[in-house]
GROMACS .gro file of C-alpha atoms in nm:
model
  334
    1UNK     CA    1  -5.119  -1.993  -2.041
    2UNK     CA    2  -4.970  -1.722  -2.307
    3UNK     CA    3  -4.602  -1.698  -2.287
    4UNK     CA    4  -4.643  -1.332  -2.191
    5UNK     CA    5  -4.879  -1.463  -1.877
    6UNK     CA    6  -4.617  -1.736  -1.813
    7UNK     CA    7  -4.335  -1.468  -1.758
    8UNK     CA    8  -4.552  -1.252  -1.604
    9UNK     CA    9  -4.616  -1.565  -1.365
   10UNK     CA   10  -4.223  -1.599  -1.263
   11UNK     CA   11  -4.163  -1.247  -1.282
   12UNK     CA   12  -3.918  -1.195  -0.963
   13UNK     CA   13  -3.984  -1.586  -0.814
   14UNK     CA   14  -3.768  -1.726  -0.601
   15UNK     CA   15  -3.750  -2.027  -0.842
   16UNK     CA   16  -3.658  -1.803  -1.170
   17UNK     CA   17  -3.430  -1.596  -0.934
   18UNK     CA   18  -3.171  -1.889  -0.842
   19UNK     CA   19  -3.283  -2.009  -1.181
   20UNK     CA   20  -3.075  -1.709  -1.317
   21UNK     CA   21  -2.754  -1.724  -1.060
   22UNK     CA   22  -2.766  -2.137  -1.121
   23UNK     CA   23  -2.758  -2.068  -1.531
   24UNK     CA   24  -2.461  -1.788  -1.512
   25UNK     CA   25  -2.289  -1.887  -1.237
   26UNK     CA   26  -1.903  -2.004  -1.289
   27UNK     CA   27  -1.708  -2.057  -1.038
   28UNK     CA   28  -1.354  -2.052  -1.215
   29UNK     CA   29  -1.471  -1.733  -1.398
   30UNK     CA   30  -1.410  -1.375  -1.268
   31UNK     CA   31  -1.811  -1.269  -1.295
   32UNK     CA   32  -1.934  -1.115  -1.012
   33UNK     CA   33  -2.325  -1.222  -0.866
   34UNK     CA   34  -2.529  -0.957  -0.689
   35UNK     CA   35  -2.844  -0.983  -0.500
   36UNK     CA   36  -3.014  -0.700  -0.447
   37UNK     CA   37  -3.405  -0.578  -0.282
   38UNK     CA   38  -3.547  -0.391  -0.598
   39UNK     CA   39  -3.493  -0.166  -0.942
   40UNK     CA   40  -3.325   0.131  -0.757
   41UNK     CA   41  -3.103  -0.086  -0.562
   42UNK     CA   42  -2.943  -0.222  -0.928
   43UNK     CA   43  -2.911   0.073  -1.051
   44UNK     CA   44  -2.743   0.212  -0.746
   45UNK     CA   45  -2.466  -0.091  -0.690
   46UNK     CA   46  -2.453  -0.195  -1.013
   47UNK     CA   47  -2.217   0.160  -1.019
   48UNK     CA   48  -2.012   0.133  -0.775
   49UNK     CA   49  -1.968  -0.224  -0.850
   50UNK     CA   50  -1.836  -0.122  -1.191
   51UNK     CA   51  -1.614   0.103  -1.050
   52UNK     CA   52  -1.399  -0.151  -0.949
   53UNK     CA   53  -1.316  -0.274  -1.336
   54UNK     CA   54  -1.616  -0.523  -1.316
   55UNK     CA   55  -1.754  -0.519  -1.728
   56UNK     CA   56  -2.091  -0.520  -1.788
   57UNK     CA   57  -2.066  -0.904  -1.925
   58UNK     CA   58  -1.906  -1.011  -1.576
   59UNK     CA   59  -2.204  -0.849  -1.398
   60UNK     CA   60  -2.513  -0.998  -1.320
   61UNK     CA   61  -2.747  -0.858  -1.058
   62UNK     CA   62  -3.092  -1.018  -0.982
   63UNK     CA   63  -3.338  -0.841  -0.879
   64UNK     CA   64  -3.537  -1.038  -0.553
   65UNK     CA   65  -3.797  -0.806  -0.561
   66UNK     CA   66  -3.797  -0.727  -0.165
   67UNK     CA   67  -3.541  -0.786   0.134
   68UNK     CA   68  -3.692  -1.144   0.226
   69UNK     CA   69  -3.637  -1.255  -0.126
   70UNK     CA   70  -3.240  -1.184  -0.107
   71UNK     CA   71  -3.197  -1.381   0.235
   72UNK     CA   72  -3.427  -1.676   0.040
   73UNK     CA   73  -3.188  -1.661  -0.210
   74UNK     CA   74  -2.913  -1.613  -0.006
   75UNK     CA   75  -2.964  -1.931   0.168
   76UNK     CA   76  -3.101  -2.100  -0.135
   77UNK     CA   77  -2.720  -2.016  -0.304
   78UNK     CA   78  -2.491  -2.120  -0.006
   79UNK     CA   79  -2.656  -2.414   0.052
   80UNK     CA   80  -2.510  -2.506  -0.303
   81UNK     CA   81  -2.210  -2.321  -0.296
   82UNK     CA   82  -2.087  -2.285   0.051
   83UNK     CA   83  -1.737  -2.185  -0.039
   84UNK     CA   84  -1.862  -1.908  -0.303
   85UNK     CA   85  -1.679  -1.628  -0.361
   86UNK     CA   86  -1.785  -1.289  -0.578
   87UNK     CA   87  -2.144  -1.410  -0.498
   88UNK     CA   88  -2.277  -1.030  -0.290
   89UNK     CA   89  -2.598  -0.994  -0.147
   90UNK     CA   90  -2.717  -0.615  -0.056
   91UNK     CA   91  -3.004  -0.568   0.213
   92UNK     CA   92  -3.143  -0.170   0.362
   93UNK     CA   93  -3.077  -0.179   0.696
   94UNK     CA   94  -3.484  -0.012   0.689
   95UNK     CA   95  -3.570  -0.026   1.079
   96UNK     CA   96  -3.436  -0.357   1.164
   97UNK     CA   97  -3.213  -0.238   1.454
   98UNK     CA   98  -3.404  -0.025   1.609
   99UNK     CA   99  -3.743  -0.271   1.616
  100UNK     CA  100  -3.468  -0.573   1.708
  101UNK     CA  101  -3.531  -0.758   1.351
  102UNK     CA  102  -3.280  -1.017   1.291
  103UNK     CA  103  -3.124  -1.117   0.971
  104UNK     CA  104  -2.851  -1.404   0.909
  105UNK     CA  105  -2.487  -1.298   0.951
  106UNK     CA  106  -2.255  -1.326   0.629
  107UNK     CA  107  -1.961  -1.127   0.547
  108UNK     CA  108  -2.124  -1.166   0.205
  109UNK     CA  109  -2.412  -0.975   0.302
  110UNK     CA  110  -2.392  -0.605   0.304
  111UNK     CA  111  -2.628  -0.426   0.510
  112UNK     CA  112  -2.698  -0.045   0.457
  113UNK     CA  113  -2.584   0.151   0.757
  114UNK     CA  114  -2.856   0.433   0.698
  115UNK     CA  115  -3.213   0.321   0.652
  116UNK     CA  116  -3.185   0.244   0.261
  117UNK     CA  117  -2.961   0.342  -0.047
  118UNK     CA  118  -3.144   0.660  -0.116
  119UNK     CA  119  -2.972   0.834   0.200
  120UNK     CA  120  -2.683   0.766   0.115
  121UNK     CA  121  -2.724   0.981  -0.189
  122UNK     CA  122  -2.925   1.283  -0.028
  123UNK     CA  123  -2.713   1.606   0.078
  124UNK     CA  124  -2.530   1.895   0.017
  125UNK     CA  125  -2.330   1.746  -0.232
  126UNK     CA  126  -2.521   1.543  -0.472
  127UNK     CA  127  -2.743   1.903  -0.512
  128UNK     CA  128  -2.495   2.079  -0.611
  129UNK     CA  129  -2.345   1.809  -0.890
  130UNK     CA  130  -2.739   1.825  -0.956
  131UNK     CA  131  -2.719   2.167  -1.077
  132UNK     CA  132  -2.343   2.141  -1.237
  133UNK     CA  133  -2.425   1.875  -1.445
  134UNK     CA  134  -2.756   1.899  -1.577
  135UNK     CA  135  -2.835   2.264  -1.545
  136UNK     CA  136  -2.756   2.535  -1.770
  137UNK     CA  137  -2.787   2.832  -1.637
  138UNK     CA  138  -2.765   3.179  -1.845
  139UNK     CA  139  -2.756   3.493  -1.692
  140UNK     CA  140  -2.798   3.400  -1.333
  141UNK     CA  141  -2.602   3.643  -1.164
  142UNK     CA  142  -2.578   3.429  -0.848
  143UNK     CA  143  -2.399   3.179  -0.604
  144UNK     CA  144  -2.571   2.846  -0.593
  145UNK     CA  145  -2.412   2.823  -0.242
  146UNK     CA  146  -2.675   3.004  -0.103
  147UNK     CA  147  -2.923   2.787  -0.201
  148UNK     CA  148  -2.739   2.494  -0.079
  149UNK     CA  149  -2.729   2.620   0.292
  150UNK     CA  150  -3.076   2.726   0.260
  151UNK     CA  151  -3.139   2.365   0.147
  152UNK     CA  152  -2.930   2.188   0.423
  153UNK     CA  153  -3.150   2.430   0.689
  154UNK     CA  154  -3.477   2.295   0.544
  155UNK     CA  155  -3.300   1.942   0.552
  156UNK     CA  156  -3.269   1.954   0.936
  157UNK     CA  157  -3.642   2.131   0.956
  158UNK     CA  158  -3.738   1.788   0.790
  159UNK     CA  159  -3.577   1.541   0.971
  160UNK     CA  160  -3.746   1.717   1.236
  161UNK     CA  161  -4.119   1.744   1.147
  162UNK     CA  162  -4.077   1.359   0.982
  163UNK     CA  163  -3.971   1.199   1.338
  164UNK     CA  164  -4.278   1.244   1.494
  165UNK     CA  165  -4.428   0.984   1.185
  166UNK     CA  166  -4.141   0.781   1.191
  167UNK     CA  167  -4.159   0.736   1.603
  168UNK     CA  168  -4.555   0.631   1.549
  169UNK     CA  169  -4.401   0.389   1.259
  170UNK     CA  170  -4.138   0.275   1.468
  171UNK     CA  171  -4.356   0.156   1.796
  172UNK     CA  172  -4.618   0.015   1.581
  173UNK     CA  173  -4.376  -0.240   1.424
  174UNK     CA  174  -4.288  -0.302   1.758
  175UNK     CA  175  -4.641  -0.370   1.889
  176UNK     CA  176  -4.630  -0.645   1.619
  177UNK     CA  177  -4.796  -0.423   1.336
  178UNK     CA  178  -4.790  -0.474   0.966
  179UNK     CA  179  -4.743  -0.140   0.782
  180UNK     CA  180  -4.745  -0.044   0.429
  181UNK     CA  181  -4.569   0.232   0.372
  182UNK     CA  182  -4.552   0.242  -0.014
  183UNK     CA  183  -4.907   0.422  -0.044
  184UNK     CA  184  -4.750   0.671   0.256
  185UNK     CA  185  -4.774   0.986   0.029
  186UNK     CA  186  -4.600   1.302   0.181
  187UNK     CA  187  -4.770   1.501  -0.053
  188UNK     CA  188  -5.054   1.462   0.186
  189UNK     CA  189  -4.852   1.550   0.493
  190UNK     CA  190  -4.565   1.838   0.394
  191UNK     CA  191  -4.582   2.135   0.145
  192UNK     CA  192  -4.199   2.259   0.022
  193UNK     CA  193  -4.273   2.625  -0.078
  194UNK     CA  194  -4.069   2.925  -0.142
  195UNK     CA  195  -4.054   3.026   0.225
  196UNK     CA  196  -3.945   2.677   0.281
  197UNK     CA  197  -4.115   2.321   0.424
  198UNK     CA  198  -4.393   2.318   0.636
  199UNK     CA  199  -4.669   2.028   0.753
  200UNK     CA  200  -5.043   2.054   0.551
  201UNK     CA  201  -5.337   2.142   0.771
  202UNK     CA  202  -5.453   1.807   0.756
  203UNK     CA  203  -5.830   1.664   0.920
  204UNK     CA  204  -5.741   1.367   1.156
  205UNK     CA  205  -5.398   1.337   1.042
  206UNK     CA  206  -5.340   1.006   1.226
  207UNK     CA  207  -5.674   0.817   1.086
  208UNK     CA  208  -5.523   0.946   0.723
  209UNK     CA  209  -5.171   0.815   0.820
  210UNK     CA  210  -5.348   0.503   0.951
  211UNK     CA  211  -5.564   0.454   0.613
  212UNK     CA  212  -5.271   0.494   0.395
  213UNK     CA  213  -5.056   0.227   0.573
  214UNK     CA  214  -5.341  -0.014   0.603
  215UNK     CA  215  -5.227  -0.076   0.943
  216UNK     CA  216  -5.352  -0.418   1.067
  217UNK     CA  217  -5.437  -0.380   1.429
  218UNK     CA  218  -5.402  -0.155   1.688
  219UNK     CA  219  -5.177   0.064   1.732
  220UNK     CA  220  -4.956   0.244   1.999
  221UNK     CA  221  -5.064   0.519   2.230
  222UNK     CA  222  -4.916   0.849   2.191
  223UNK     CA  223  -4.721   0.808   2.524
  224UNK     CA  224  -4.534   0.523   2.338
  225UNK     CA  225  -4.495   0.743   2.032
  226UNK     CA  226  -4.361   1.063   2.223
  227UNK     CA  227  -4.092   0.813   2.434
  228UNK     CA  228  -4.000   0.662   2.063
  229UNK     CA  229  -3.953   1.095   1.946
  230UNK     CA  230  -3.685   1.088   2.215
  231UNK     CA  231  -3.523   0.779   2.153
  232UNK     CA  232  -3.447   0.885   1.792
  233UNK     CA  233  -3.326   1.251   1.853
  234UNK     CA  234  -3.032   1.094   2.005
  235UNK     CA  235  -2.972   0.891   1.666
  236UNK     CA  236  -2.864   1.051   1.340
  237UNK     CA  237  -3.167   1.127   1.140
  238UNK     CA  238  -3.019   0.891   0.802
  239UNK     CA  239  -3.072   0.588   1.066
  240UNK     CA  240  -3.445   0.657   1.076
  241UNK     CA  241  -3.546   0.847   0.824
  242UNK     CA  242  -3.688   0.619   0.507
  243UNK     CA  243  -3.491   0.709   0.248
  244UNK     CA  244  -3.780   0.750   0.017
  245UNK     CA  245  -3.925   1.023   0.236
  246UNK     CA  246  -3.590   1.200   0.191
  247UNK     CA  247  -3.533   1.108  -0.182
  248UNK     CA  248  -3.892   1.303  -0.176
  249UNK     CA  249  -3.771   1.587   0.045
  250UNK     CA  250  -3.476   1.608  -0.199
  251UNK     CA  251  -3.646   1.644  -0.524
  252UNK     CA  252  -3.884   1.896  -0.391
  253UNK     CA  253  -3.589   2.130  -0.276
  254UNK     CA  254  -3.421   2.060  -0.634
  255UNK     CA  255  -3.762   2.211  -0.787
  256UNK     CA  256  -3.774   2.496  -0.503
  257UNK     CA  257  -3.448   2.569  -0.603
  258UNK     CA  258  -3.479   2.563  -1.027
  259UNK     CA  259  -3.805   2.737  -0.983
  260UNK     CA  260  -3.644   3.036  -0.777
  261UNK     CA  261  -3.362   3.054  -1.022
  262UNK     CA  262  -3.582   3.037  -1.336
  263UNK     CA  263  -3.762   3.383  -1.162
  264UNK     CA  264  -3.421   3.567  -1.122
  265UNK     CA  265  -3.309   3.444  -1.474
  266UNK     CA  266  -3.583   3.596  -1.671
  267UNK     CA  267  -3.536   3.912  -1.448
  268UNK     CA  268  -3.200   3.949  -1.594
  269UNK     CA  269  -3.331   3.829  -1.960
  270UNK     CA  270  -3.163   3.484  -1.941
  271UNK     CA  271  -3.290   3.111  -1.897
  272UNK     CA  272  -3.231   2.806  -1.677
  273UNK     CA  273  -3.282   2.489  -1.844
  274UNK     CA  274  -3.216   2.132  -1.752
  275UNK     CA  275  -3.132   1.775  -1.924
  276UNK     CA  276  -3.274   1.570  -1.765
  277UNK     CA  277  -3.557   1.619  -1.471
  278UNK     CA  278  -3.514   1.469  -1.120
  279UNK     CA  279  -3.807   1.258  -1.002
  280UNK     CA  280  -3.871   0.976  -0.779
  281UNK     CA  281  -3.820   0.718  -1.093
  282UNK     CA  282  -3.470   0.884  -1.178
  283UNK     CA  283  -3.347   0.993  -0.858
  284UNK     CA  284  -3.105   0.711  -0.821
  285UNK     CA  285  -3.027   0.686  -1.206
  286UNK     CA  286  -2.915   1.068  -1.234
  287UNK     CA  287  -2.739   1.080  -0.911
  288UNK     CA  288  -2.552   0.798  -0.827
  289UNK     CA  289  -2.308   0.793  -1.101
  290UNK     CA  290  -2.241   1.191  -0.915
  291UNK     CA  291  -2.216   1.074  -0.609
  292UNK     CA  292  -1.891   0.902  -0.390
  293UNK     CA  293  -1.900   0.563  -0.259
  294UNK     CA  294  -2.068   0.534   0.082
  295UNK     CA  295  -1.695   0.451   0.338
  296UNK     CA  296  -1.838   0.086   0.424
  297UNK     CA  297  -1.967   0.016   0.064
  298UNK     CA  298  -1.639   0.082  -0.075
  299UNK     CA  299  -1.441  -0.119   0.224
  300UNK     CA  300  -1.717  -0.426   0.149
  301UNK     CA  301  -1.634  -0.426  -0.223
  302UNK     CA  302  -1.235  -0.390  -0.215
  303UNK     CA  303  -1.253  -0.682   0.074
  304UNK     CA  304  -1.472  -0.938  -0.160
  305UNK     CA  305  -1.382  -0.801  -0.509
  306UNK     CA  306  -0.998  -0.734  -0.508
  307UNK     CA  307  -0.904  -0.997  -0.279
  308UNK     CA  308  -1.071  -1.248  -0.462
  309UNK     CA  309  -0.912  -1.186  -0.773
  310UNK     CA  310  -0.543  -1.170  -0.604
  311UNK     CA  311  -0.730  -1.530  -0.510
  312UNK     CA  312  -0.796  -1.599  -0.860
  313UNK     CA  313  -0.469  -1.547  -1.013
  314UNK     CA  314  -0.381  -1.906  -0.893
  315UNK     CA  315  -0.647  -2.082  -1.002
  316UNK     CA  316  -0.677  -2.326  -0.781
  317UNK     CA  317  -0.988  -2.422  -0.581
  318UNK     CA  318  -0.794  -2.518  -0.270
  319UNK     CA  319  -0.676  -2.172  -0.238
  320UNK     CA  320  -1.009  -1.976  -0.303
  321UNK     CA  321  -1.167  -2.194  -0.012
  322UNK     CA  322  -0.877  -2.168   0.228
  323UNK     CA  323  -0.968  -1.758   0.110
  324UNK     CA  324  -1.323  -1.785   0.201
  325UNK     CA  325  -1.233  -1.959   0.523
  326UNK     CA  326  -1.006  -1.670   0.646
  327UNK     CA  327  -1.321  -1.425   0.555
  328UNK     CA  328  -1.540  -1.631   0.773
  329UNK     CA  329  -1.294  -1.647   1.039
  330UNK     CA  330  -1.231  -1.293   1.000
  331UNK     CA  331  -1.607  -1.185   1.027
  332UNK     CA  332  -1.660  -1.398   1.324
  333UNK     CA  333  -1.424  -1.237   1.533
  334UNK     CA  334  -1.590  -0.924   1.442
   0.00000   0.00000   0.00000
């Protein structure tokens, strides 16, 4: 096997994973170990991570390559190190609690409260550092606010016309179905145009939805689907919604928005340029170092990162266990 083939082979194993953590891993040291689903998820904690005085050099994050992979490695690392401290693993909530999915409990384990990372990110406020920092507008004689409300109506237009999808997702995982929702392109299903979002006239919309999750078995009536609609209009929509579908919704409104002021720009002979263009591969990248720490992210990382290091000061071992030991007590009363 060619070395390329070889790492090609252990790419994202569980072996070359713990592999990693086992090779860097100091206990005595003050590096801090993060276990996280995929790229985006890196990216998005390695930031607020950082924010905390972490340096690059005390950083590692590994990259499990899925939600399954952190818990493996999870259990893999505790197993070793049951008395670890600065060792983080980060899981998307996704649909777990509303399909009753169970995980293993860890105060060490921080679980999104919205569906995934990317709603945490989506809203009025990371559009409008959008346009502050890497748009430069000239001669564009107007408020961006109004394109921000017009942007938070078509928000809540979308959160309705997605629930319908995400009910029929929702009660086929809980039928037992396996879904792929990677190849779900909403391309296919929703058109963002000046006069705003709207669903595509689409030919047997479910057997297209169906095709492009490569559903395994049966699914749902539409009786379960429509009781499932109801259920989530009493939750808010970031519960539910995959944040991919509103990372999506997002960047479309950005273009919407840069495309209407490019139009009034050249009307009054000036421009609208940007540095650096939003996408689904840079979404996270360009707006996450904009955005504030999500409330329980930031309580999770003061909790593990600046106690342990008032821990540290001593240096003693007996003292960072008797530390870990009052987190554990403290999350089981929880």
């Amino acid at each position: 096997m060619s070395f390329t083939n070889l790492l090609r082979s252990a790419r994202g194993s569980r072996v070359s994973v713990l592999h990693q953590f086992l090779t860097n891993y100091s206990p005595a040291s003050s590096r801090v170990y993060a276990f996280v689903e995929g790229e985006p998820d890196r990216l998005f904690y390695r930031r607020f991570i950082e924010r905390f005085g972490v340096t690059s050099s005390d950083l590692f994050v590994y990259n499990c390559d899925g939600k399954e992979s952190v818990y493996r490695a999870y259990s893999d690392v505790v197993v070793r190190y049951p008395n670890c401290i600065r060792v983080l693993f980060f899981v998307d909530k996704d649909l777990d609690d509303i399909v009753g999915r169970q995980w293993p409990a860890d105060p060490r384990v921080f679980v999104t409260q919205v569906y995934s990372v990317e709603n945490y990110v989506v809203g009025r406020d990371a559009m409008k550092r959008y346009f502050e920092d890497f748009a430069k507008l000239r001669r564009v004689n107007v408020s961006i606010d109004t394109a921000l409300d017009q942007f938070e109506c078509e928000l809540h237009i979308f959160y309705r016309l997605i629930r319908p999808l995400m009910a029929w997702i929702i009660s086929a995982r809980r039928s037992g179905a396996t879904l792929n929702l990677n190849n779900l392109d909403l391309e296919n299903l929703f058109q963002v145009t000046d006069v705003g979002i709207r669903k595509r006239r689409v030919v047997n919309r479910l057997d297209h939805i169906r095709k492009m999750t490569q559903v395994n078995q049966t699914v749902p009536v539409w009786r379960q689907v429509r009781a499932t609609c109801v259920e989530l209009k009493r939750m808010q929509p970031k519960r539910f919604v995959r944040g991919k579908f509103e990372a999506w919704m997002f960047i479309h409104s950005a273009m919407r928005i840069a495309d209407a002021l490019k139009k009034i720009s050249t009307e009054g002979g000036g421009s609208v340029a940007f540095s650096a263009q939003l996408t689904q591969s840079t979404f996270i990248q360009l707006l996450c170092p904009i955005v504030s720490a999500p409330k329980e992210l930031d309580t999770f990382l003061r909790f593990h990162l600046l106690s342990s290091a008032k821990a540290d000061d001593s240096k003693s071992s007996e003292r960072k266990t008797r530390f870990l030991s009052a987190i554990m007590n403290w999350w089981e009363k929880q």
